Tab-separated table of N, CA and C in Angstrom:
chain	number	residue	atom	x	y	z
X	22	UNK	N	47.355	44.853	-28.825
X	22	UNK	CA	48.273	44.711	-29.924
X	22	UNK	C	48.727	46.067	-30.446
X	23	UNK	N	47.894	47.090	-30.309
X	23	UNK	CA	48.258	48.408	-30.815
X	23	UNK	C	49.446	48.986	-30.053
X	24	UNK	N	49.516	48.760	-28.736
X	24	UNK	CA	50.638	49.287	-27.967
X	24	UNK	C	51.931	48.604	-28.391
X	25	UNK	N	51.847	47.349	-28.808
X	25	UNK	CA	53.035	46.618	-29.235
X	25	UNK	C	53.555	47.161	-30.565
X	26	UNK	N	52.658	47.369	-31.522
X	26	UNK	CA	53.074	47.830	-32.842
X	26	UNK	C	53.382	49.318	-32.882
X	27	UNK	N	52.945	50.070	-31.876
X	27	UNK	CA	53.228	51.501	-31.863
X	27	UNK	C	54.657	51.797	-31.411
X	28	UNK	N	55.317	50.842	-30.761
X	28	UNK	CA	56.689	51.038	-30.319
X	28	UNK	C	57.629	50.429	-31.362
X	29	UNK	N	58.466	51.247	-31.969
X	29	UNK	CA	59.345	50.803	-33.046
X	29	UNK	C	60.349	49.759	-32.563
X	30	UNK	N	60.765	49.834	-31.323
X	30	UNK	CA	61.734	48.874	-30.788
X	30	UNK	C	61.145	47.465	-30.772
X	31	UNK	N	59.897	47.336	-30.358
X	31	UNK	CA	59.254	46.028	-30.337
X	31	UNK	C	59.073	45.468	-31.740
X	32	UNK	N	58.706	46.320	-32.666
X	32	UNK	CA	58.503	45.883	-34.048
X	32	UNK	C	59.826	45.416	-34.651
X	33	UNK	N	60.910	46.147	-34.391
X	33	UNK	CA	62.215	45.759	-34.915
X	33	UNK	C	62.659	44.416	-34.330
X	34	UNK	N	62.472	44.234	-33.031
X	34	UNK	CA	62.829	42.956	-32.425
X	34	UNK	C	61.981	41.811	-32.972
X	35	UNK	N	60.708	42.069	-33.189
X	35	UNK	CA	59.843	41.052	-33.753
X	35	UNK	C	60.308	40.656	-35.149
X	36	UNK	N	60.680	41.627	-35.971
X	36	UNK	CA	61.150	41.328	-37.321
X	36	UNK	C	62.469	40.571	-37.300
X	37	UNK	N	63.359	40.920	-36.384
X	37	UNK	CA	64.645	40.221	-36.296
X	37	UNK	C	64.433	38.778	-35.876
X	38	UNK	N	63.613	38.553	-34.863
X	38	UNK	CA	63.376	37.184	-34.410
X	38	UNK	C	62.620	36.367	-35.448
X	39	UNK	N	61.718	37.015	-36.185
X	39	UNK	CA	61.013	36.321	-37.260
X	39	UNK	C	61.988	35.916	-38.364
X	40	UNK	N	62.888	36.835	-38.726
X	40	UNK	CA	63.870	36.531	-39.766
X	40	UNK	C	64.800	35.402	-39.326
X	41	UNK	N	65.174	35.408	-38.048
X	41	UNK	CA	66.035	34.340	-37.550
X	41	UNK	C	65.317	32.995	-37.587
X	42	UNK	N	64.034	32.997	-37.239
X	42	UNK	CA	63.297	31.746	-37.218
X	42	UNK	C	63.056	31.193	-38.606
X	43	UNK	N	62.777	32.063	-39.547
X	43	UNK	CA	62.511	31.607	-40.911
X	43	UNK	C	63.799	31.155	-41.577
X	44	UNK	N	64.850	31.936	-41.436
X	44	UNK	CA	66.100	31.621	-42.122
X	44	UNK	C	66.892	30.544	-41.391
X	45	UNK	N	66.687	30.412	-40.088
X	45	UNK	CA	67.419	29.412	-39.327
X	45	UNK	C	68.824	29.818	-38.962
X	46	UNK	N	69.150	31.103	-39.036
X	46	UNK	CA	70.475	31.588	-38.707
X	46	UNK	C	70.518	32.077	-37.270
X	47	UNK	N	71.716	32.156	-36.747
X	47	UNK	CA	71.928	32.737	-35.425
X	47	UNK	C	72.556	34.114	-35.594
X	48	UNK	N	72.567	34.896	-34.505
X	48	UNK	CA	73.132	36.239	-34.586
X	48	UNK	C	74.617	36.215	-34.945
X	49	UNK	N	75.328	35.207	-34.517
X	49	UNK	CA	76.763	35.134	-34.785
X	49	UNK	C	77.093	34.700	-36.195
X	50	UNK	N	76.125	34.232	-36.928
X	50	UNK	CA	76.358	33.743	-38.276
X	50	UNK	C	76.500	34.921	-39.240
X	51	UNK	N	77.547	34.909	-40.030
X	51	UNK	CA	77.779	36.024	-40.947
X	51	UNK	C	76.743	36.056	-42.070
X	52	UNK	N	76.175	34.921	-42.424
X	52	UNK	CA	75.152	34.895	-43.478
X	52	UNK	C	73.902	35.644	-43.029
X	53	UNK	N	73.570	35.561	-41.739
X	53	UNK	CA	72.418	36.302	-41.219
X	53	UNK	C	72.626	37.793	-41.354
X	54	UNK	N	73.801	38.276	-40.952
X	54	UNK	CA	74.067	39.718	-41.005
X	54	UNK	C	74.172	40.205	-42.441
X	55	UNK	N	74.706	39.367	-43.332
X	55	UNK	CA	74.767	39.746	-44.737
X	55	UNK	C	73.363	39.896	-45.318
X	56	UNK	N	72.492	38.956	-45.008
X	56	UNK	CA	71.117	39.030	-45.502
X	56	UNK	C	70.374	40.201	-44.866
X	57	UNK	N	70.574	40.431	-43.569
X	57	UNK	CA	69.887	41.529	-42.885
X	57	UNK	C	70.327	42.878	-43.445
X	58	UNK	N	71.616	43.052	-43.682
X	58	UNK	CA	72.104	44.312	-44.240
X	58	UNK	C	71.629	44.499	-45.681
X	59	UNK	N	71.578	43.419	-46.440
X	59	UNK	CA	71.114	43.543	-47.828
X	59	UNK	C	69.646	43.957	-47.869
X	60	UNK	N	68.800	43.319	-47.041
X	60	UNK	CA	67.385	43.683	-47.020
X	60	UNK	C	67.192	45.078	-46.447
X	61	UNK	N	67.996	45.447	-45.460
X	61	UNK	CA	67.923	46.802	-44.924
X	61	UNK	C	68.285	47.830	-45.983
X	62	UNK	N	69.282	47.537	-46.792
X	62	UNK	CA	69.691	48.437	-47.856
X	62	UNK	C	68.574	48.587	-48.889
X	63	UNK	N	67.911	47.491	-49.223
X	63	UNK	CA	66.794	47.550	-50.176
X	63	UNK	C	65.658	48.398	-49.610
X	64	UNK	N	65.304	48.195	-48.344
X	64	UNK	CA	64.217	48.959	-47.737
X	64	UNK	C	64.548	50.449	-47.648
X	65	UNK	N	65.783	50.770	-47.291
X	65	UNK	CA	66.178	52.178	-47.217
X	65	UNK	C	66.139	52.812	-48.601
X	66	UNK	N	66.540	52.079	-49.640
X	66	UNK	CA	66.469	52.594	-51.001
X	66	UNK	C	65.039	52.862	-51.433
X	67	UNK	N	64.131	51.965	-51.083
X	67	UNK	CA	62.721	52.159	-51.419
X	67	UNK	C	62.167	53.387	-50.693
X	68	UNK	N	62.526	53.548	-49.416
X	68	UNK	CA	62.051	54.713	-48.676
X	68	UNK	C	62.633	56.004	-49.242
X	69	UNK	N	63.889	55.975	-49.659
X	69	UNK	CA	64.527	57.162	-50.206
X	69	UNK	C	63.839	57.601	-51.496
X	70	UNK	N	63.589	56.657	-52.389
X	70	UNK	CA	62.906	56.988	-53.637
X	70	UNK	C	61.485	57.465	-53.347
X	71	UNK	N	60.825	56.865	-52.368
X	71	UNK	CA	59.493	57.316	-51.990
X	71	UNK	C	59.500	58.747	-51.486
X	72	UNK	N	60.499	59.089	-50.692
X	72	UNK	CA	60.602	60.476	-50.217
X	72	UNK	C	60.837	61.444	-51.370
X	73	UNK	N	61.671	61.056	-52.322
X	73	UNK	CA	61.925	61.933	-53.460
X	73	UNK	C	60.649	62.195	-54.243
X	74	UNK	N	59.876	61.150	-54.511
X	74	UNK	CA	58.630	61.332	-55.249
X	74	UNK	C	57.616	62.123	-54.434
X	75	UNK	N	57.549	61.868	-53.131
X	75	UNK	CA	56.593	62.586	-52.282
X	75	UNK	C	56.892	64.084	-52.268
X	76	UNK	N	58.153	64.438	-52.057
X	76	UNK	CA	58.483	65.860	-51.977
X	76	UNK	C	58.339	66.542	-53.325
X	77	UNK	N	58.645	65.861	-54.404
X	77	UNK	CA	58.411	66.456	-55.726
X	77	UNK	C	56.918	66.650	-55.961
X	78	UNK	N	56.106	65.708	-55.523
X	78	UNK	CA	54.665	65.800	-55.708
X	78	UNK	C	54.069	66.945	-54.903
X	79	UNK	N	54.590	67.176	-53.691
X	79	UNK	CA	54.017	68.221	-52.842
X	79	UNK	C	54.620	69.586	-53.100
X	80	UNK	N	55.856	69.666	-53.569
X	80	UNK	CA	56.496	70.967	-53.746
X	80	UNK	C	56.199	71.597	-55.103
X	81	UNK	N	56.066	70.804	-56.128
X	81	UNK	CA	55.881	71.365	-57.479
X	81	UNK	C	54.646	72.251	-57.561
X	82	UNK	N	53.467	71.838	-57.053
X	82	UNK	CA	52.310	72.732	-57.154
X	82	UNK	C	52.459	74.010	-56.320
X	83	UNK	N	53.251	73.996	-55.277
X	83	UNK	CA	53.393	75.166	-54.411
X	83	UNK	C	54.453	76.139	-54.871
X	84	UNK	N	55.298	75.731	-55.780
X	84	UNK	CA	56.360	76.627	-56.247
X	84	UNK	C	55.799	77.550	-57.335
X	85	UNK	N	55.980	78.870	-57.184
X	85	UNK	CA	55.429	79.793	-58.183
X	85	UNK	C	56.207	79.749	-59.492
C-alpha cells in the first residue's frame, strides 16, 4: 500500500474515482467539474495560508 500512496498520480486518480462514486457524476457532467474545481480551490487556499504561516513562523526567529 505504501508504493500506491507514495505516487501522487495514483492518489489523485483514487480521489477522482472516489468523488465520482460518491457523488454519482460522470466526467462529462458539468456539475462534477464545478464541484471538483470548487473543492480544489478550497484546498489550494488552505495550503496557501498554511505556507504563509509556516514561513512566517520559521523566518521571524532567524531575522536579525
